[in-house]
mmCIF file of C-alpha atoms and ligand atoms in Angstrom:
data_model
loop_
_atom_site.group_PDB
_atom_site.id
_atom_site.type_symbol
_atom_site.label_atom_id
_atom_site.label_comp_id
_atom_site.label_asym_id
_atom_site.label_seq_id
_atom_site.Cartn_x
_atom_site.Cartn_y
_atom_site.Cartn_z
ATOM 1 C CA MET A 1 10.845 -28.291 -0.547
ATOM 2 C CA LEU A 2 12.430 -25.499 1.473
ATOM 3 C CA ALA A 3 12.665 -22.142 -0.277
ATOM 4 C CA ALA A 4 16.161 -20.667 -0.524
ATOM 5 C CA SER A 5 16.740 -17.800 1.903
ATOM 6 C CA PRO A 6 16.873 -14.378 0.309
ATOM 7 C CA ARG A 7 20.024 -12.346 0.778
ATOM 8 C CA HIS A 8 19.600 -10.114 3.784
ATOM 9 C CA LEU A 9 20.924 -6.602 3.135
ATOM 10 C CA ASP A 10 21.095 -3.819 5.671
ATOM 11 C CA SER A 11 22.162 -0.810 3.628
ATOM 12 C CA PRO A 12 21.284 0.911 0.358
ATOM 13 C CA ALA A 13 24.942 0.633 -0.673
ATOM 14 C CA ALA A 14 24.869 -3.161 -0.330
ATOM 15 C CA LEU A 15 21.760 -3.319 -2.508
ATOM 16 C CA ARG A 16 23.321 -1.011 -5.078
ATOM 17 C CA GLN A 17 26.368 -3.266 -5.408
ATOM 18 C CA LEU A 18 24.238 -6.376 -5.785
ATOM 19 C CA ALA A 19 21.910 -4.681 -8.281
ATOM 20 C CA ASP A 20 24.869 -3.507 -10.352
ATOM 21 C CA ARG A 21 26.140 -7.085 -10.535
ATOM 22 C CA TRP A 22 22.724 -8.356 -11.583
ATOM 23 C CA HIS A 23 22.334 -5.670 -14.233
ATOM 24 C CA SER A 24 25.796 -6.282 -15.642
ATOM 25 C CA SER A 25 24.760 -9.919 -16.103
ATOM 26 C CA GLY A 26 21.744 -8.703 -18.066
ATOM 27 C CA MET A 27 19.160 -9.517 -15.412
ATOM 28 C CA SER A 28 16.019 -7.448 -14.842
ATOM 29 C CA ILE A 29 15.176 -6.319 -11.307
ATOM 30 C CA GLY A 30 11.763 -5.963 -9.673
ATOM 31 C CA LEU A 31 11.384 -3.961 -6.453
ATOM 32 C CA VAL A 32 8.583 -4.395 -3.915
ATOM 33 C CA PRO A 33 8.842 -1.610 -1.332
ATOM 34 C CA THR A 34 7.022 -2.308 1.950
ATOM 35 C CA MET A 35 6.885 -1.337 5.580
ATOM 36 C CA GLY A 36 6.718 -4.992 6.614
ATOM 37 C CA ALA A 37 4.084 -6.870 8.610
ATOM 38 C CA LEU A 38 3.645 -8.669 5.319
ATOM 39 C CA HIS A 39 0.268 -10.065 4.325
ATOM 40 C CA ARG A 40 -1.285 -11.586 1.216
ATOM 41 C CA GLY A 41 -1.462 -8.153 -0.412
ATOM 42 C CA HIS A 42 2.316 -7.772 -0.194
ATOM 43 C CA ARG A 43 2.758 -11.363 -1.295
ATOM 44 C CA SER A 44 0.671 -10.707 -4.414
ATOM 45 C CA LEU A 45 3.151 -7.993 -5.403
ATOM 46 C CA MET A 46 6.087 -10.351 -4.829
ATOM 47 C CA GLN A 47 4.380 -13.050 -6.910
ATOM 48 C CA ARG A 48 3.773 -10.643 -9.781
ATOM 49 C CA ALA A 49 7.382 -9.450 -9.606
ATOM 50 C CA ARG A 50 8.631 -13.048 -9.439
ATOM 51 C CA GLY A 51 6.718 -13.827 -12.633
ATOM 52 C CA GLU A 52 8.038 -10.811 -14.530
ATOM 53 C CA CYS A 53 11.602 -10.165 -13.329
ATOM 54 C CA ASP A 54 14.869 -12.118 -13.147
ATOM 55 C CA ARG A 55 15.599 -10.832 -9.652
ATOM 56 C CA VAL A 56 13.150 -9.658 -6.982
ATOM 57 C CA VAL A 57 14.050 -7.305 -4.145
ATOM 58 C CA VAL A 58 11.749 -6.556 -1.207
ATOM 59 C CA SER A 59 12.481 -3.626 1.053
ATOM 60 C CA ILE A 60 11.141 -3.626 4.599
ATOM 61 C CA PHE A 61 11.454 -0.211 6.176
ATOM 62 C CA VAL A 62 9.059 1.629 8.442
ATOM 63 C CA ASN A 63 9.933 5.009 7.003
ATOM 64 C CA PRO A 64 9.815 7.706 9.680
ATOM 65 C CA ALA A 65 9.810 10.433 7.006
ATOM 66 C CA GLN A 66 6.261 9.559 5.951
ATOM 67 C CA PHE A 67 4.757 9.575 9.447
ATOM 68 C CA ARG A 68 3.551 12.705 11.179
ATOM 69 C CA ALA A 69 4.063 13.360 14.869
ATOM 70 C CA GLY A 70 1.412 11.485 16.823
ATOM 71 C CA GLU A 71 0.901 8.795 14.188
ATOM 72 C CA ASP A 72 1.641 5.113 14.723
ATOM 73 C CA LEU A 73 5.376 5.081 13.861
ATOM 74 C CA GLU A 74 6.429 3.528 17.168
ATOM 75 C CA ARG A 75 3.707 0.936 17.414
ATOM 76 C CA TYR A 76 3.722 -0.062 13.735
ATOM 77 C CA PRO A 77 4.097 -3.887 13.735
ATOM 78 C CA ARG A 78 7.615 -5.179 12.979
ATOM 79 C CA PRO A 79 7.481 -9.004 12.814
ATOM 80 C CA VAL A 80 10.859 -9.232 11.071
ATOM 81 C CA THR A 81 11.373 -12.992 11.359
ATOM 82 C CA ALA A 82 7.932 -13.775 9.938
ATOM 83 C CA ASP A 83 8.474 -11.218 7.183
ATOM 84 C CA LEU A 84 11.786 -12.786 6.134
ATOM 85 C CA CYS A 85 10.062 -16.148 6.121
ATOM 86 C CA ALA A 86 7.287 -14.788 3.861
ATOM 87 C CA CYS A 87 9.910 -13.400 1.463
ATOM 88 C CA ALA A 88 11.662 -16.777 1.369
ATOM 89 C CA GLU A 89 8.361 -18.518 0.649
ATOM 90 C CA GLU A 90 7.752 -16.159 -2.273
ATOM 91 C CA GLY A 91 11.180 -16.835 -3.782
ATOM 92 C CA VAL A 92 12.478 -13.313 -3.223
ATOM 93 C CA ASP A 93 16.185 -12.905 -4.033
ATOM 94 C CA ALA A 94 17.136 -10.104 -1.659
ATOM 95 C CA VAL A 95 15.517 -8.307 1.259
ATOM 96 C CA LEU A 96 16.690 -4.869 2.293
ATOM 97 C CA VAL A 97 16.004 -4.272 5.987
ATOM 98 C CA PRO A 98 17.895 -1.097 6.797
ATOM 99 C CA ALA A 99 18.086 0.703 10.112
ATOM 100 C CA VAL A 100 16.870 4.298 10.029
ATOM 101 C CA GLU A 101 20.513 5.475 10.292
ATOM 102 C CA ALA A 102 21.417 3.445 7.198
ATOM 103 C CA MET A 103 18.759 5.221 5.141
ATOM 104 C CA TYR A 104 19.126 8.656 6.700
ATOM 105 C CA PRO A 105 22.663 8.885 8.121
ATOM 106 C CA ARG A 106 23.968 11.845 10.101
ATOM 107 C CA GLY A 107 24.146 14.886 7.817
ATOM 108 C CA PHE A 108 21.407 13.631 5.506
ATOM 109 C CA ALA A 109 19.877 16.701 3.872
ATOM 110 C CA LEU A 110 17.946 15.578 0.786
ATOM 111 C CA THR A 111 14.315 16.477 0.311
ATOM 112 C CA VAL A 112 12.129 15.257 -2.533
ATOM 113 C CA ALA A 113 8.749 16.735 -3.319
ATOM 114 C CA VAL A 114 6.211 15.896 -5.974
ATOM 115 C CA ALA A 115 4.338 19.151 -6.475
ATOM 116 C CA GLY A 116 0.986 19.954 -8.045
ATOM 117 C CA ALA A 117 -2.592 18.772 -7.856
ATOM 118 C CA LEU A 118 -1.580 15.164 -7.314
ATOM 119 C CA THR A 119 -0.281 15.908 -3.840
ATOM 120 C CA ALA A 120 -2.739 18.653 -2.965
ATOM 121 C CA GLY A 121 -5.638 16.668 -1.539
ATOM 122 C CA LEU A 122 -6.862 13.398 -0.061
ATOM 123 C CA GLU A 123 -3.952 11.669 1.743
ATOM 124 C CA GLU A 124 -1.785 14.791 1.679
ATOM 125 C CA ALA A 125 -4.575 16.923 3.139
ATOM 126 C CA SER A 126 -5.079 14.389 5.936
ATOM 127 C CA ARG A 127 -1.367 13.760 6.470
ATOM 128 C CA PRO A 128 0.583 16.883 5.426
ATOM 129 C CA GLY A 129 4.124 15.974 4.416
ATOM 130 C CA HIS A 130 3.239 12.316 3.898
ATOM 131 C CA PHE A 131 4.040 12.202 0.200
ATOM 132 C CA ALA A 132 7.334 14.044 0.612
ATOM 133 C CA GLY A 133 8.333 11.225 2.959
ATOM 134 C CA VAL A 134 7.133 8.593 0.495
ATOM 135 C CA ALA A 135 8.867 10.306 -2.431
ATOM 136 C CA LEU A 136 12.111 10.574 -0.458
ATOM 137 C CA VAL A 137 12.313 6.910 0.460
ATOM 138 C CA VAL A 138 11.126 5.656 -2.928
ATOM 139 C CA ALA A 139 13.638 7.890 -4.724
ATOM 140 C CA LYS A 140 16.407 6.349 -2.627
ATOM 141 C CA LEU A 141 15.092 2.836 -3.214
ATOM 142 C CA LEU A 142 14.794 3.340 -6.975
ATOM 143 C CA VAL A 143 18.346 4.624 -7.164
ATOM 144 C CA CYS A 144 19.968 1.912 -5.047
ATOM 145 C CA SER A 145 17.908 -1.016 -6.402
ATOM 146 C CA ARG A 146 18.303 -0.018 -10.071
ATOM 147 C CA ALA A 147 14.764 -1.406 -10.393
ATOM 148 C CA ASP A 148 13.403 -1.984 -13.873
ATOM 149 C CA ARG A 149 9.942 -2.359 -12.347
ATOM 150 C CA ILE A 150 8.447 -1.321 -9.043
ATOM 151 C CA TYR A 151 5.380 -3.212 -7.808
ATOM 152 C CA MET A 152 2.760 -1.336 -5.810
ATOM 153 C CA GLY A 153 -0.792 -1.898 -4.596
ATOM 154 C CA GLN A 154 -3.878 -0.216 -6.026
ATOM 155 C CA LYS A 155 -5.172 0.232 -2.472
ATOM 156 C CA ASP A 156 -2.733 3.141 -2.208
ATOM 157 C CA ALA A 157 -3.807 4.547 -5.564
ATOM 158 C CA GLN A 158 -2.709 8.124 -4.908
ATOM 159 C CA GLN A 159 0.690 6.877 -3.749
ATOM 160 C CA CYS A 160 1.047 4.868 -6.969
ATOM 161 C CA ALA A 161 0.375 8.025 -8.983
ATOM 162 C CA VAL A 162 2.942 9.967 -6.943
ATOM 163 C CA VAL A 163 5.578 7.273 -7.495
ATOM 164 C CA ARG A 164 4.811 7.147 -11.219
ATOM 165 C CA ARG A 165 5.350 10.926 -11.380
ATOM 166 C CA LEU A 166 8.578 10.560 -9.383
ATOM 167 C CA ALA A 167 9.979 7.789 -11.589
ATOM 168 C CA THR A 168 9.041 9.709 -14.746
ATOM 169 C CA ASP A 169 10.478 13.019 -13.593
ATOM 170 C CA LEU A 170 13.686 11.421 -12.264
ATOM 171 C CA ASP A 171 14.121 9.446 -15.500
ATOM 172 C CA THR A 172 14.894 6.276 -13.597
ATOM 173 C CA GLY A 173 13.436 4.212 -16.427
ATOM 174 C CA THR A 174 11.392 2.263 -13.908
ATOM 175 C CA GLU A 175 7.990 0.924 -14.880
ATOM 176 C CA VAL A 176 5.398 1.327 -12.121
ATOM 177 C CA VAL A 177 3.285 -1.836 -11.985
ATOM 178 C CA VAL A 178 0.058 -1.326 -10.063
ATOM 179 C CA CYS A 179 -1.477 -4.548 -8.710
ATOM 180 C CA PRO A 180 -5.090 -5.176 -7.637
ATOM 181 C CA THR A 181 -6.120 -4.748 -4.015
ATOM 182 C CA VAL A 182 -6.164 -8.048 -2.132
ATOM 183 C CA ARG A 183 -9.108 -8.338 0.234
ATOM 184 C CA ASP A 184 -10.402 -10.684 2.866
ATOM 185 C CA PRO A 185 -13.413 -12.717 1.667
ATOM 186 C CA ASP A 186 -15.809 -10.195 3.244
ATOM 187 C CA GLY A 187 -14.303 -7.333 1.257
ATOM 188 C CA LEU A 188 -12.039 -5.641 3.794
ATOM 189 C CA ALA A 189 -8.805 -4.602 2.085
ATOM 190 C CA LEU A 190 -5.788 -6.237 3.689
ATOM 191 C CA SER A 191 -3.596 -3.792 5.555
ATOM 192 C CA SER A 192 -0.846 -4.178 8.119
ATOM 193 C CA ARG A 193 -2.894 -1.782 10.254
ATOM 194 C CA ASN A 194 -5.833 -4.240 10.355
ATOM 195 C CA ALA A 195 -3.810 -5.984 13.074
ATOM 196 C CA TYR A 196 -4.731 -3.096 15.399
ATOM 197 C CA LEU A 197 -8.467 -3.778 15.074
ATOM 198 C CA THR A 198 -10.490 -5.653 17.656
ATOM 199 C CA ASP A 199 -13.095 -8.051 16.263
ATOM 200 C CA GLU A 200 -15.801 -5.456 16.864
ATOM 201 C CA GLN A 201 -13.796 -2.728 15.143
ATOM 202 C CA ARG A 202 -13.112 -5.038 12.234
ATOM 203 C CA SER A 203 -16.846 -5.515 11.793
ATOM 204 C CA GLN A 204 -17.296 -1.753 11.871
ATOM 205 C CA ALA A 205 -14.578 -1.376 9.229
ATOM 206 C CA LEU A 206 -16.663 -3.420 6.777
ATOM 207 C CA ALA A 207 -18.710 -0.275 6.229
ATOM 208 C CA ILE A 208 -15.879 0.889 3.946
ATOM 209 C CA PRO A 209 -16.084 -1.916 1.337
ATOM 210 C CA ARG A 210 -19.862 -1.900 1.834
ATOM 211 C CA GLY A 211 -19.955 1.792 0.910
ATOM 212 C CA LEU A 212 -17.760 1.211 -2.118
ATOM 213 C CA ALA A 213 -19.926 -1.717 -3.196
ATOM 214 C CA ALA A 214 -23.049 0.435 -2.889
ATOM 215 C CA ALA A 215 -21.448 3.130 -5.018
ATOM 216 C CA ALA A 216 -20.358 0.568 -7.624
ATOM 217 C CA ALA A 217 -23.950 -0.716 -7.756
ATOM 218 C CA ALA A 218 -25.241 2.828 -8.188
ATOM 219 C CA VAL A 219 -22.804 3.435 -11.065
ATOM 220 C CA ALA A 220 -23.854 0.141 -12.652
ATOM 221 C CA ALA A 221 -27.463 1.361 -12.380
ATOM 222 C CA GLY A 222 -26.576 4.529 -14.275
ATOM 223 C CA GLU A 223 -25.679 7.056 -11.568
ATOM 224 C CA ARG A 224 -22.969 9.461 -12.762
ATOM 225 C CA ASP A 225 -23.274 12.344 -10.324
ATOM 226 C CA ALA A 226 -20.219 12.389 -8.046
ATOM 227 C CA GLY A 227 -22.047 14.172 -5.231
ATOM 228 C CA ARG A 228 -24.791 11.566 -5.122
ATOM 229 C CA LEU A 229 -22.232 8.768 -5.202
ATOM 230 C CA ARG A 230 -20.407 10.339 -2.267
ATOM 231 C CA ASP A 231 -23.719 10.393 -0.422
ATOM 232 C CA VAL A 232 -24.243 6.705 -1.159
ATOM 233 C CA VAL A 233 -20.859 5.874 0.371
ATOM 234 C CA LEU A 234 -21.305 8.269 3.285
ATOM 235 C CA ALA A 235 -24.670 6.716 4.145
ATOM 236 C CA GLU A 236 -23.019 3.310 4.586
ATOM 237 C CA LEU A 237 -20.145 4.769 6.581
ATOM 238 C CA ALA A 238 -22.549 6.676 8.833
ATOM 239 C CA ALA A 239 -24.282 3.407 9.711
ATOM 240 C CA SER A 240 -21.058 2.188 11.335
ATOM 241 C CA SER A 241 -20.949 3.590 14.863
ATOM 242 C CA GLY A 242 -17.179 3.365 15.357
ATOM 243 C CA LEU A 243 -16.080 4.859 12.063
ATOM 244 C CA ALA A 244 -14.965 8.500 11.804
ATOM 245 C CA VAL A 245 -14.883 9.551 8.155
ATOM 246 C CA GLU A 246 -11.849 11.521 6.969
ATOM 247 C CA TYR A 247 -12.818 11.871 3.361
ATOM 248 C CA VAL A 248 -14.902 10.369 0.596
ATOM 249 C CA GLU A 249 -14.067 11.727 -2.850
ATOM 250 C CA VAL A 250 -14.727 10.793 -6.436
ATOM 251 C CA VAL A 251 -11.556 11.707 -8.305
ATOM 252 C CA ASP A 252 -9.876 11.757 -11.665
ATOM 253 C CA PRO A 253 -7.568 8.717 -11.847
ATOM 254 C CA LEU A 254 -4.585 10.709 -13.098
ATOM 255 C CA THR A 255 -4.731 13.986 -11.174
ATOM 256 C CA PHE A 256 -6.701 12.785 -8.135
ATOM 257 C CA ALA A 257 -8.621 16.044 -8.302
ATOM 258 C CA PRO A 258 -12.327 15.724 -7.381
ATOM 259 C CA VAL A 259 -14.740 15.393 -10.306
ATOM 260 C CA THR A 260 -18.407 16.255 -10.499
ATOM 261 C CA GLU A 261 -19.369 13.631 -13.077
ATOM 262 C CA VAL A 262 -18.119 10.060 -13.134
ATOM 263 C CA SER A 263 -16.427 9.157 -16.373
ATOM 264 C CA GLU A 264 -14.411 6.076 -17.233
ATOM 265 C CA GLY A 265 -11.639 5.330 -14.776
ATOM 266 C CA ALA A 266 -12.855 7.654 -12.017
ATOM 267 C CA ARG A 267 -11.943 6.431 -8.530
ATOM 268 C CA ILE A 268 -13.836 6.601 -5.299
ATOM 269 C CA GLN A 269 -11.374 7.256 -2.481
ATOM 270 C CA VAL A 270 -12.252 6.652 1.164
ATOM 271 C CA ALA A 271 -10.321 7.269 4.378
ATOM 272 C CA GLY A 272 -11.547 6.878 7.929
ATOM 273 C CA ARG A 273 -10.540 6.062 11.457
ATOM 274 C CA ILE A 274 -11.741 3.374 13.769
ATOM 275 C CA GLY A 275 -10.428 4.265 17.183
ATOM 276 C CA ALA A 276 -6.775 5.095 16.577
ATOM 277 C CA THR A 277 -6.573 2.992 13.416
ATOM 278 C CA ARG A 278 -6.557 4.732 10.075
ATOM 279 C CA LEU A 279 -7.898 2.818 7.066
ATOM 280 C CA ILE A 280 -8.054 3.752 3.395
ATOM 281 C CA ASP A 281 -9.643 2.117 0.386
ATOM 282 C CA THR A 282 -10.406 2.854 -3.232
ATOM 283 C CA LEU A 283 -12.544 1.517 -6.034
ATOM 284 C CA CYS A 284 -12.838 2.175 -9.716
ATOM 285 C CA PRO A 285 -16.473 1.235 -10.445
ATOM 286 C CA GLY A 286 -16.771 -1.198 -13.322
ATOM 287 C CA LEU A 287 -13.041 -1.968 -13.259
ATOM 288 C CA ASP A 288 -11.996 -3.117 -9.780
ATOM 289 C CA GLU A 289 -13.484 -6.280 -8.364
ATOM 290 C CA LEU A 290 -15.087 -6.353 -4.935
ATOM 291 C CA PRO A 291 -16.371 -9.528 -3.269
ATOM 292 C CA ALA A 292 -19.901 -9.567 -1.846
ATOM 293 C CA VAL A 293 -19.717 -7.638 1.429
ATOM 294 C CA PRO A 294 -21.974 -8.881 4.267
ATOM 295 C CA ALA A 295 -24.976 -6.572 4.453
ATOM 296 C CA ARG A 296 -25.107 -6.104 8.208
ATOM 297 C CA VAL A 297 -22.528 -5.225 10.821
ATOM 298 C CA GLU A 298 -22.080 -8.366 12.840
ATOM 299 C CA ALA A 299 -19.379 -8.977 15.412
ATOM 300 C CA ALA A 300 -17.149 -11.793 14.221
ATOM 301 C CA PRO A 301 -16.738 -14.604 16.732
ATOM 302 C CA ALA A 302 -13.731 -13.980 18.954
ATOM 303 C CA GLY A 303 -10.548 -15.192 17.304
ATOM 304 C CA THR A 304 -12.011 -15.481 13.805
ATOM 305 C CA TRP A 305 -9.485 -13.067 12.371
ATOM 306 C CA ALA A 306 -6.655 -13.835 14.757
ATOM 307 C CA ALA A 307 -5.250 -16.766 12.816
ATOM 308 C CA GLY A 308 -2.751 -16.604 9.988
ATOM 309 C CA ALA A 309 -0.235 -14.124 8.662
ATOM 310 C CA ASP A 310 -2.697 -11.317 7.963
ATOM 311 C CA ARG A 311 -3.090 -10.474 11.608
ATOM 312 C CA SER A 312 -0.395 -12.218 13.589
ATOM 313 C CA GLY A 313 2.391 -11.774 11.057
ATOM 314 C CA ALA A 314 3.164 -15.476 11.471
ATOM 315 C CA CYS A 315 4.761 -17.252 8.560
ATOM 316 C CA SER A 316 2.106 -19.125 6.690
ATOM 317 C CA ALA A 317 1.820 -21.010 3.466
ATOM 318 C CA SER A 318 -1.743 -19.790 2.997
ATOM 319 C CA SER A 319 -0.899 -17.243 0.360
HETATM 320 P P1 LIG B 401 2.855 -0.914 3.032
HETATM 321 O O1 LIG B 401 3.704 -1.980 3.634
HETATM 322 O O2 LIG B 401 1.527 -0.763 3.668
HETATM 323 O O3 LIG B 401 3.605 0.388 2.877
HETATM 324 O O4 LIG B 401 2.530 -1.404 1.558
HETATM 325 C C1 LIG B 401 3.565 -1.786 0.685
HETATM 326 C C2 LIG B 401 2.965 -2.027 -0.680
HETATM 327 O O5 LIG B 401 1.989 -3.053 -0.584
HETATM 328 C C3 LIG B 401 2.267 -0.775 -1.239
HETATM 329 O O6 LIG B 401 2.523 -0.682 -2.630
HETATM 330 C C4 LIG B 401 0.819 -1.077 -0.969
HETATM 331 O O7 LIG B 401 -0.058 -0.448 -1.873
HETATM 332 C C5 LIG B 401 0.788 -2.582 -1.161
HETATM 333 N N1 LIG B 401 -0.377 -3.152 -0.483
HETATM 334 C C6 LIG B 401 -0.769 -2.938 0.797
HETATM 335 N N2 LIG B 401 -1.940 -3.552 1.039
HETATM 336 C C7 LIG B 401 -2.291 -4.182 -0.110
HETATM 337 C C8 LIG B 401 -3.403 -4.978 -0.505
HETATM 338 N N3 LIG B 401 -4.399 -5.257 0.333
HETATM 339 N N4 LIG B 401 -3.442 -5.450 -1.759
HETATM 340 C C9 LIG B 401 -2.443 -5.168 -2.636
HETATM 341 N N5 LIG B 401 -1.365 -4.416 -2.333
HETATM 342 C C10 LIG B 401 -1.290 -3.921 -1.086
#
């Protein structure tokens, strides 16, 4: 059976009008904000929203405000047709695909900043101004979508915490629903940026889940010292020739400030670059699941990862 096409909206105002109609009919609204190039991770958020909300809205917007000069804004993949197809397959009700001018028209002057420890380190240290860009676009999306719930991925754990702070401080009444990281069977977290990786680079990237798995094993064996856990992760990352480490930190799950001792809920945050591709990952030992990661770096046969929506952006029913 063919899925019904979602409504295609191109402005925040159009979404606001639709959301007002839905709310006045007593319907709850779930928002899944994305930058497109949709993969099974995004689809998992849509599925969760579909199960919990009367109406589901997906936004697809490569937000220039959260990119720094020299980052991959221009080359970020934009497979719009495949993305709309994925939204239809997931039973999404409306997709907002605004042009930059629709989100930030001439004369736009708003800034939004989440201050404090939460935005002092990790992603913000690597990408200064990143979270102001995220907060700006999410504030706009929360306002125009009237979302009762916003669905986000654990992979971007610090971003989830920033958005929770934003929604709380703005009193939007929106519940932030954080969903588990979806991974390929070998442990690599799905990311739209994985499409940039060659097969060899993808093999090198496996050092990240391998490092997290090693740290989780160390915690399970009783290790609680954050410095030693960092070393465990760093040792795995160092074994991957193509990987340049940006940071490895063990942090408090609420403040994202580094900790010295691992207590319940602590997260291990990793960021690195393979060539020009930036990858991040996170794990809460004992809480987050990680599949068995292959022990050695082995080049995948050519084309192994080229099939399906995760890399090509093609519409696929393999969710
Ligand atoms: P992005 O399009 O990369 O901005 O991501 C949009 C949303 O999808 C964010 O809330 C991400 O955390 C989430 N997301 C991205 N990758 C994954 C993944 N592998 N598993 C679950 N959620 C994800």
